[in-house]
mmCIF file of C-alpha atoms in Angstrom:
data_model
loop_
_atom_site.group_PDB
_atom_site.id
_atom_site.type_symbol
_atom_site.label_atom_id
_atom_site.label_comp_id
_atom_site.label_asym_id
_atom_site.label_seq_id
_atom_site.Cartn_x
_atom_site.Cartn_y
_atom_site.Cartn_z
ATOM 1 C CA MET A 13 17.555 4.762 -5.804
ATOM 2 C CA GLY A 14 15.980 3.424 -8.994
ATOM 3 C CA ARG A 15 19.366 2.845 -10.634
ATOM 4 C CA TYR A 16 20.629 1.164 -7.485
ATOM 5 C CA VAL A 17 17.676 -1.256 -7.423
ATOM 6 C CA ALA A 18 18.044 -2.001 -11.141
ATOM 7 C CA ARG A 19 21.761 -2.690 -10.699
ATOM 8 C CA ARG A 20 21.101 -5.035 -7.804
ATOM 9 C CA LEU A 21 18.438 -6.896 -9.784
ATOM 10 C CA LEU A 22 20.855 -7.380 -12.685
ATOM 11 C CA LEU A 23 23.432 -8.803 -10.282
ATOM 12 C CA THR A 24 20.958 -11.482 -9.244
ATOM 13 C CA ILE A 25 21.236 -13.142 -12.675
ATOM 14 C CA PRO A 26 24.831 -14.460 -12.293
ATOM 15 C CA VAL A 27 24.137 -15.346 -8.666
ATOM 16 C CA LEU A 28 21.097 -17.441 -9.606
ATOM 17 C CA ILE A 29 22.994 -19.122 -12.441
ATOM 18 C CA GLY A 30 25.937 -19.946 -10.176
ATOM 19 C CA ALA A 31 23.724 -21.235 -7.345
ATOM 20 C CA SER A 32 21.606 -23.383 -9.657
ATOM 21 C CA PHE A 33 24.713 -24.866 -11.318
ATOM 22 C CA LEU A 34 26.291 -25.762 -7.954
ATOM 23 C CA ILE A 35 23.109 -27.478 -6.791
ATOM 24 C CA PHE A 36 22.741 -29.213 -10.145
ATOM 25 C CA ALA A 37 26.346 -30.448 -9.974
ATOM 26 C CA MET A 38 25.919 -31.762 -6.421
ATOM 27 C CA VAL A 39 22.777 -33.689 -7.361
ATOM 28 C CA TYR A 40 24.568 -34.997 -10.456
ATOM 29 C CA ALA A 41 27.429 -36.252 -8.248
ATOM 30 C CA LEU A 42 25.155 -38.284 -5.972
ATOM 31 C CA PRO A 43 25.888 -42.015 -6.245
ATOM 32 C CA GLY A 44 23.279 -44.434 -7.504
ATOM 33 C CA ASP A 45 20.811 -44.629 -10.368
ATOM 34 C CA PRO A 46 17.632 -42.577 -9.747
ATOM 35 C CA ILE A 47 15.681 -44.545 -12.369
ATOM 36 C CA ARG A 48 16.496 -47.850 -10.706
ATOM 37 C CA ALA A 49 15.732 -46.318 -7.296
ATOM 38 C CA LEU A 50 12.338 -45.218 -8.617
ATOM 39 C CA ALA A 51 11.359 -48.849 -9.248
ATOM 40 C CA GLY A 52 12.346 -49.912 -5.730
ATOM 41 C CA ASP A 53 12.689 -53.663 -5.261
ATOM 42 C CA ARG A 54 10.784 -54.477 -8.425
ATOM 43 C CA PRO A 55 12.826 -55.465 -11.490
ATOM 44 C CA LEU A 56 12.825 -52.797 -14.171
ATOM 45 C CA PRO A 57 12.998 -53.893 -17.824
ATOM 46 C CA ALA A 58 16.124 -52.684 -19.582
ATOM 47 C CA SER A 59 14.088 -51.070 -22.348
ATOM 48 C CA VAL A 60 12.031 -49.027 -19.854
ATOM 49 C CA GLN A 61 15.131 -47.969 -17.983
ATOM 50 C CA ALA A 62 16.842 -46.923 -21.214
ATOM 51 C CA ALA A 63 13.770 -44.954 -22.341
ATOM 52 C CA LEU A 64 13.512 -43.089 -19.032
ATOM 53 C CA THR A 65 17.248 -42.400 -18.991
ATOM 54 C CA ALA A 66 17.031 -40.885 -22.476
ATOM 55 C CA GLU A 67 13.884 -38.918 -21.617
ATOM 56 C CA PHE A 68 15.529 -37.220 -18.626
ATOM 57 C CA ASN A 69 18.927 -36.813 -20.362
ATOM 58 C CA LEU A 70 20.711 -38.790 -17.648
ATOM 59 C CA ASP A 71 23.302 -40.131 -20.102
ATOM 60 C CA ASP A 72 24.416 -36.631 -21.111
ATOM 61 C CA PRO A 73 27.445 -34.937 -19.538
ATOM 62 C CA LEU A 74 26.873 -32.508 -16.690
ATOM 63 C CA LEU A 75 27.226 -29.342 -18.781
ATOM 64 C CA VAL A 76 24.876 -30.642 -21.455
ATOM 65 C CA GLN A 77 22.253 -31.575 -18.859
ATOM 66 C CA TYR A 78 22.555 -28.177 -17.222
ATOM 67 C CA ALA A 79 22.359 -26.322 -20.548
ATOM 68 C CA LYS A 80 19.140 -28.168 -21.425
ATOM 69 C CA TYR A 81 17.748 -27.393 -17.958
ATOM 70 C CA VAL A 82 18.533 -23.678 -18.254
ATOM 71 C CA GLY A 83 17.046 -23.617 -21.755
ATOM 72 C CA GLY A 84 13.774 -24.933 -20.394
ATOM 73 C CA LEU A 85 13.980 -22.589 -17.397
ATOM 74 C CA LEU A 86 14.221 -19.547 -19.673
ATOM 75 C CA GLN A 87 10.927 -20.656 -21.220
ATOM 76 C CA GLY A 88 9.269 -20.979 -17.814
ATOM 77 C CA ASP A 89 9.694 -24.752 -17.693
ATOM 78 C CA PHE A 90 11.151 -25.950 -14.371
ATOM 79 C CA GLY A 91 11.231 -29.513 -15.679
ATOM 80 C CA THR A 92 9.413 -32.596 -14.427
ATOM 81 C CA ASP A 93 10.169 -35.165 -11.789
ATOM 82 C CA PHE A 94 10.660 -38.844 -12.548
ATOM 83 C CA ARG A 95 6.947 -39.462 -12.078
ATOM 84 C CA GLY A 96 6.085 -36.993 -14.830
ATOM 85 C CA ARG A 97 4.761 -34.258 -12.554
ATOM 86 C CA PRO A 98 5.852 -30.702 -13.441
ATOM 87 C CA VAL A 99 8.165 -29.185 -10.819
ATOM 88 C CA LEU A 100 6.240 -25.910 -11.068
ATOM 89 C CA ASP A 101 3.112 -27.713 -9.828
ATOM 90 C CA THR A 102 5.041 -28.983 -6.804
ATOM 91 C CA ILE A 103 6.327 -25.488 -6.063
ATOM 92 C CA SER A 104 2.914 -23.849 -6.429
ATOM 93 C CA GLN A 105 1.371 -26.442 -4.092
ATOM 94 C CA ARG A 106 4.097 -26.384 -1.428
ATOM 95 C CA LEU A 107 5.089 -22.691 -1.483
ATOM 96 C CA PRO A 108 2.035 -21.334 0.426
ATOM 97 C CA VAL A 109 2.702 -23.801 3.251
ATOM 98 C CA THR A 110 6.346 -22.743 3.644
ATOM 99 C CA VAL A 111 5.466 -19.045 3.329
ATOM 100 C CA THR A 112 2.877 -19.420 6.108
ATOM 101 C CA LEU A 113 5.373 -21.237 8.335
ATOM 102 C CA THR A 114 8.025 -18.580 7.667
ATOM 103 C CA ALA A 115 5.543 -15.762 8.349
ATOM 104 C CA VAL A 116 4.660 -17.287 11.730
ATOM 105 C CA ALA A 117 8.376 -17.625 12.517
ATOM 106 C CA ILE A 118 9.055 -13.993 11.573
ATOM 107 C CA PHE A 119 6.085 -12.909 13.708
ATOM 108 C CA PHE A 120 7.580 -14.615 16.766
ATOM 109 C CA GLU A 121 11.010 -13.264 15.875
ATOM 110 C CA ILE A 122 9.789 -9.669 15.735
ATOM 111 C CA LEU A 123 7.267 -9.764 18.571
ATOM 112 C CA ILE A 124 9.250 -11.708 21.165
ATOM 113 C CA GLY A 125 12.789 -10.942 20.004
ATOM 114 C CA ILE A 126 12.521 -7.167 19.722
ATOM 115 C CA THR A 127 10.315 -6.812 22.819
ATOM 116 C CA ALA A 128 12.635 -8.874 25.009
ATOM 117 C CA GLY A 129 15.685 -7.121 23.557
ATOM 118 C CA VAL A 130 14.275 -3.653 24.252
ATOM 119 C CA LEU A 131 13.316 -4.521 27.828
ATOM 120 C CA ALA A 132 16.721 -6.093 28.474
ATOM 121 C CA GLY A 133 18.526 -3.123 26.918
ATOM 122 C CA LEU A 134 16.620 -0.652 29.094
ATOM 123 C CA ARG A 135 17.347 -2.690 32.244
ATOM 124 C CA ARG A 136 20.933 -3.816 31.768
ATOM 125 C CA GLY A 137 22.261 -5.752 34.741
ATOM 126 C CA SER A 138 18.796 -6.557 36.074
ATOM 127 C CA PHE A 139 17.391 -10.018 36.724
ATOM 128 C CA PHE A 140 15.407 -9.870 33.484
ATOM 129 C CA ASP A 141 18.521 -8.912 31.523
ATOM 130 C CA ASN A 142 20.486 -11.830 32.958
ATOM 131 C CA LEU A 143 17.554 -14.171 32.290
ATOM 132 C CA VAL A 144 17.477 -13.061 28.651
ATOM 133 C CA LEU A 145 21.222 -13.605 28.246
ATOM 134 C CA VAL A 146 21.121 -17.086 29.783
ATOM 135 C CA SER A 147 18.014 -18.241 27.907
ATOM 136 C CA THR A 148 19.198 -16.983 24.512
ATOM 137 C CA THR A 149 22.589 -18.647 25.003
ATOM 138 C CA LEU A 150 20.821 -21.908 25.854
ATOM 139 C CA VAL A 151 18.576 -21.732 22.789
ATOM 140 C CA VAL A 152 21.476 -20.991 20.450
ATOM 141 C CA SER A 153 23.478 -23.922 21.814
ATOM 142 C CA ILE A 154 20.711 -26.496 21.170
ATOM 143 C CA PRO A 155 20.398 -27.814 17.587
ATOM 144 C CA VAL A 156 17.045 -27.128 15.919
ATOM 145 C CA LEU A 157 16.540 -30.855 15.342
ATOM 146 C CA VAL A 158 16.829 -31.614 19.076
ATOM 147 C CA LEU A 159 14.718 -28.607 20.031
ATOM 148 C CA GLY A 160 12.023 -29.695 17.605
ATOM 149 C CA PHE A 161 11.815 -33.282 18.861
ATOM 150 C CA VAL A 162 11.832 -32.207 22.537
ATOM 151 C CA SER A 163 9.116 -29.579 22.068
ATOM 152 C CA GLN A 164 7.094 -31.966 19.946
ATOM 153 C CA TYR A 165 7.193 -34.623 22.667
ATOM 154 C CA VAL A 166 6.698 -32.342 25.681
ATOM 155 C CA LEU A 167 4.237 -29.765 24.335
ATOM 156 C CA GLY A 168 2.501 -32.025 21.829
ATOM 157 C CA VAL A 169 2.515 -35.595 23.110
ATOM 158 C CA ARG A 170 2.734 -35.175 26.878
ATOM 159 C CA LEU A 171 0.805 -31.939 27.435
ATOM 160 C CA GLY A 172 -1.331 -32.001 24.298
ATOM 161 C CA TRP A 173 -1.139 -28.241 23.786
ATOM 162 C CA PHE A 174 -0.160 -28.329 20.115
ATOM 163 C CA PRO A 175 -0.553 -30.700 17.174
ATOM 164 C CA VAL A 176 2.531 -32.870 16.738
ATOM 165 C CA ALA A 177 2.402 -33.252 12.943
ATOM 166 C CA GLY A 178 0.674 -32.015 9.820
ATOM 167 C CA ILE A 179 -1.389 -28.888 9.187
ATOM 168 C CA THR A 180 -4.868 -30.324 9.672
ATOM 169 C CA GLN A 181 -5.767 -27.723 12.328
ATOM 170 C CA GLY A 182 -5.095 -24.676 10.186
ATOM 171 C CA LEU A 183 -3.005 -21.807 11.499
ATOM 172 C CA TYR A 184 -2.862 -23.385 14.955
ATOM 173 C CA SER A 185 -0.802 -26.216 13.470
ATOM 174 C CA TYR A 186 1.900 -23.709 12.482
ATOM 175 C CA LEU A 187 2.441 -22.191 15.943
ATOM 176 C CA LEU A 188 4.789 -24.766 17.450
ATOM 177 C CA PRO A 189 6.861 -25.477 14.301
ATOM 178 C CA GLY A 190 6.942 -21.747 13.565
ATOM 179 C CA PHE A 191 8.343 -21.015 17.005
ATOM 180 C CA ILE A 192 10.929 -23.790 16.664
ATOM 181 C CA LEU A 193 11.932 -22.504 13.244
ATOM 182 C CA ALA A 194 12.364 -19.008 14.698
ATOM 183 C CA ALA A 195 14.023 -20.069 17.971
ATOM 184 C CA THR A 196 17.675 -19.563 17.021
ATOM 185 C CA SER A 197 17.028 -16.375 15.041
ATOM 186 C CA LEU A 198 14.794 -15.086 17.833
ATOM 187 C CA ALA A 199 17.678 -15.443 20.275
ATOM 188 C CA TYR A 200 20.006 -13.510 17.970
ATOM 189 C CA VAL A 201 17.416 -10.765 17.411
ATOM 190 C CA THR A 202 16.962 -10.413 21.171
ATOM 191 C CA ARG A 203 20.686 -10.080 21.841
ATOM 192 C CA LEU A 204 21.226 -7.779 18.856
ATOM 193 C CA THR A 205 18.368 -5.487 19.879
ATOM 194 C CA ARG A 206 19.634 -5.382 23.466
ATOM 195 C CA THR A 207 23.189 -4.478 22.447
ATOM 196 C CA SER A 208 22.166 -1.938 19.808
ATOM 197 C CA LEU A 209 19.714 -0.198 22.131
ATOM 198 C CA ALA A 210 22.213 -0.068 24.991
ATOM 199 C CA ASP A 211 24.818 1.518 22.689
ATOM 200 C CA SER A 212 22.333 4.075 21.377
ATOM 201 C CA LEU A 213 21.326 5.093 24.902
ATOM 202 C CA ARG A 214 24.907 6.279 25.456
ATOM 203 C CA ALA A 215 24.968 8.391 22.281
ATOM 204 C CA ASP A 216 25.282 12.180 22.361
ATOM 205 C CA TYR A 217 21.948 12.820 20.660
ATOM 206 C CA VAL A 218 20.166 10.825 23.391
ATOM 207 C CA ARG A 219 21.827 12.881 26.122
ATOM 208 C CA THR A 220 20.809 16.034 24.243
ATOM 209 C CA ALA A 221 17.203 14.846 24.018
ATOM 210 C CA ARG A 222 17.146 14.141 27.740
ATOM 211 C CA ALA A 223 18.686 17.539 28.485
ATOM 212 C CA LYS A 224 15.826 19.172 26.580
ATOM 213 C CA GLY A 225 13.429 17.641 29.084
ATOM 214 C CA LEU A 226 11.795 15.126 26.790
ATOM 215 C CA ALA A 227 9.885 12.292 28.422
ATOM 216 C CA PRO A 228 11.852 9.030 28.759
ATOM 217 C CA ARG A 229 9.326 7.223 26.562
ATOM 218 C CA THR A 230 9.724 9.823 23.812
ATOM 219 C CA VAL A 231 13.509 9.567 24.000
ATOM 220 C CA VAL A 232 13.385 5.785 23.642
ATOM 221 C CA VAL A 233 10.683 5.510 20.963
ATOM 222 C CA ARG A 234 11.428 8.517 18.753
ATOM 223 C CA HIS A 235 15.182 8.940 19.139
ATOM 224 C CA THR A 236 16.769 5.709 20.313
ATOM 225 C CA LEU A 237 14.729 2.786 19.037
ATOM 226 C CA ARG A 238 14.595 3.925 15.427
ATOM 227 C CA ASN A 239 18.368 3.989 15.019
ATOM 228 C CA SER A 240 18.774 0.834 17.079
ATOM 229 C CA LEU A 241 16.538 -1.127 14.715
ATOM 230 C CA ILE A 242 18.797 -0.692 11.669
ATOM 231 C CA PRO A 243 21.051 -3.714 12.417
ATOM 232 C CA VAL A 244 18.001 -5.667 13.615
ATOM 233 C CA VAL A 245 16.133 -5.030 10.363
ATOM 234 C CA THR A 246 19.258 -6.083 8.482
ATOM 235 C CA PHE A 247 19.364 -9.399 10.312
ATOM 236 C CA ILE A 248 15.625 -10.089 9.997
ATOM 237 C CA GLY A 249 15.594 -9.262 6.293
ATOM 238 C CA ALA A 250 18.494 -11.570 5.582
ATOM 239 C CA ASP A 251 17.005 -14.193 7.874
ATOM 240 C CA ILE A 252 13.767 -14.478 5.886
ATOM 241 C CA GLY A 253 15.605 -16.239 3.093
ATOM 242 C CA GLY A 254 17.470 -18.314 5.643
ATOM 243 C CA LEU A 255 14.240 -19.383 7.305
ATOM 244 C CA LEU A 256 12.801 -20.473 3.965
ATOM 245 C CA GLY A 257 15.807 -22.725 3.492
ATOM 246 C CA GLY A 258 16.050 -23.757 7.128
ATOM 247 C CA ALA A 259 12.471 -24.989 7.066
ATOM 248 C CA ILE A 260 13.777 -28.281 5.666
ATOM 249 C CA ILE A 261 14.541 -29.675 9.137
ATOM 250 C CA THR A 262 11.470 -28.225 10.819
ATOM 251 C CA GLU A 263 9.103 -29.437 8.118
ATOM 252 C CA ALA A 264 10.634 -32.898 8.259
ATOM 253 C CA VAL A 265 10.262 -33.117 12.062
ATOM 254 C CA PHE A 266 6.659 -31.877 12.097
ATOM 255 C CA ASN A 267 5.673 -33.570 8.820
ATOM 256 C CA ILE A 268 4.651 -30.300 7.177
ATOM 257 C CA PRO A 269 4.141 -30.555 3.388
ATOM 258 C CA GLY A 270 6.127 -27.483 2.399
ATOM 259 C CA LEU A 271 9.082 -26.745 0.144
ATOM 260 C CA GLY A 272 11.552 -27.937 2.750
ATOM 261 C CA ARG A 273 9.910 -31.340 2.957
ATOM 262 C CA ALA A 274 9.820 -31.480 -0.853
ATOM 263 C CA VAL A 275 13.583 -30.845 -0.996
ATOM 264 C CA PHE A 276 14.195 -33.490 1.685
ATOM 265 C CA ASP A 277 12.210 -36.087 -0.260
ATOM 266 C CA ALA A 278 13.717 -35.049 -3.602
ATOM 267 C CA VAL A 279 17.294 -35.398 -2.358
ATOM 268 C CA SER A 280 16.623 -38.909 -1.078
ATOM 269 C CA GLN A 281 15.089 -39.819 -4.443
ATOM 270 C CA GLN A 282 17.722 -37.942 -6.491
ATOM 271 C CA GLU A 283 15.055 -35.766 -8.102
ATOM 272 C CA GLY A 284 17.520 -33.212 -9.479
ATOM 273 C CA ALA A 285 14.978 -30.980 -11.225
ATOM 274 C CA VAL A 286 12.927 -30.618 -8.032
ATOM 275 C CA VAL A 287 15.950 -29.835 -5.866
ATOM 276 C CA VAL A 288 17.443 -27.301 -8.287
ATOM 277 C CA GLY A 289 14.122 -25.574 -8.926
ATOM 278 C CA ILE A 290 13.239 -25.129 -5.256
ATOM 279 C CA ILE A 291 16.742 -24.154 -4.102
ATOM 280 C CA THR A 292 17.060 -21.608 -6.922
ATOM 281 C CA LEU A 293 13.745 -20.110 -5.854
ATOM 282 C CA MET A 294 14.988 -19.892 -2.253
ATOM 283 C CA VAL A 295 18.173 -18.152 -3.425
ATOM 284 C CA PHE A 296 16.042 -15.610 -5.301
ATOM 285 C CA PHE A 297 13.974 -14.950 -2.179
ATOM 286 C CA PHE A 298 17.162 -14.476 -0.158
ATOM 287 C CA ILE A 299 18.517 -11.912 -2.657
ATOM 288 C CA PHE A 300 15.173 -10.133 -2.936
ATOM 289 C CA PHE A 301 14.710 -9.653 0.806
ATOM 290 C CA ASN A 302 18.281 -8.412 1.141
ATOM 291 C CA LEU A 303 17.434 -5.788 -1.471
ATOM 292 C CA VAL A 304 14.312 -4.827 0.484
ATOM 293 C CA VAL A 305 16.473 -4.390 3.588
ATOM 294 C CA ASP A 306 18.856 -2.077 1.736
ATOM 295 C CA VAL A 307 15.922 0.091 0.656
ATOM 296 C CA LEU A 308 14.565 0.172 4.231
ATOM 297 C CA TYR A 309 17.869 1.650 5.392
ATOM 298 C CA ALA A 310 16.897 4.964 3.840
ATOM 299 C CA VAL A 311 13.507 4.821 5.580
ATOM 300 C CA LEU A 312 14.944 4.162 9.029
ATOM 301 C CA ASP A 313 17.881 6.557 8.658
ATOM 302 C CA PRO A 314 17.339 9.579 6.343
ATOM 303 C CA ARG A 315 21.120 10.141 6.274
ATOM 304 C CA ILE A 316 21.498 7.026 4.118
ATOM 305 C CA ARG A 317 21.138 7.676 0.401
ATOM 306 C CA TYR A 318 22.028 5.631 -2.647
ATOM 307 C CA GLU A 319 23.655 7.205 -5.651
#
C-alpha cells in the first residue's frame, strides 16, 4: 500500500505541470492588454505601462513566462497579481470560504443522497421510488446557474428563509448555496446508491444471509450496504475536487468571496498568476481525494489489495 501511494503521488507531478501549463497558455491567449485594462478609462503613461509589462514579463514568449512562473513556484512563490498582492495571500484568504462551502455541499450529498437512495433501493417500484427518479431527473436537467437564481429569488427574496448573498450570517449563509452546489451531484449519488443497493440485494451472499435467519436490518446494514457504497464513495471522492472547481458559478451567483469568485474575477481581469495558482491547487485537491478514495476501497472491501 505504501509503494502504491508513493507511486500515485509521484504521478501527480507531471499532471500538475501539464494542467498548470494548459491554464497558463489559455490565459496567455486571451485577447487584450491586462495592464491597459487595469487602468480602466484613465490614460496610462507609456513609461508606466512599459515598466509594468517588464515587471510581469508580459513581453516574453509563452514558454519563457511559464518557465519563470514554475521557477518561482518551486520556491513557494505563487507570484503576484497586477496590484502587487501575493497570490498566496489571496488563496489563504479565500480557501477557508470555499472549503466550508464544499463541506456543506458534501454533507447534503451524503445525508440526503445516500438516505434517499437507500430508501428508494429498498422500495423499488413504490411511490417514493418513482418520486426519487422523477425529482433527480428534474434536478439534473436544470443548469446550476438557473437553479441558483431561482432558489435565491424564491427562498431568499420572496420567502426570506435564507440570505441571498454574502457570508455575513456565518454557517447559515452557506446552507442555500451549499445545497445548490450539491444539487446535481446529490441527484447522481441518490440514483447510484439506489441502483447499487438494488443490485446487491439480488446477490447470492444476501440470499445466504437471509437463509440463515438474520434480521432484515442486519442483512441490509452489515452485508448489503457496505458493498453497495463502494461506487458511491468513488463518486463522492472524485466529486470533492469537482465541487471545489464548480463553486465558481455558485460563488458568483451568491456573491461568496471564495476561490471560485477569485477565479471568476481574475479571468475577467486577465490575472494569469491568480488563475493558474488557484486552478493548479484545485487540480491537486482533485488528485489527492481520488487517492484517498482508492485507499478507502481496501477499507470497504477487504478483498481489494494493492501490490
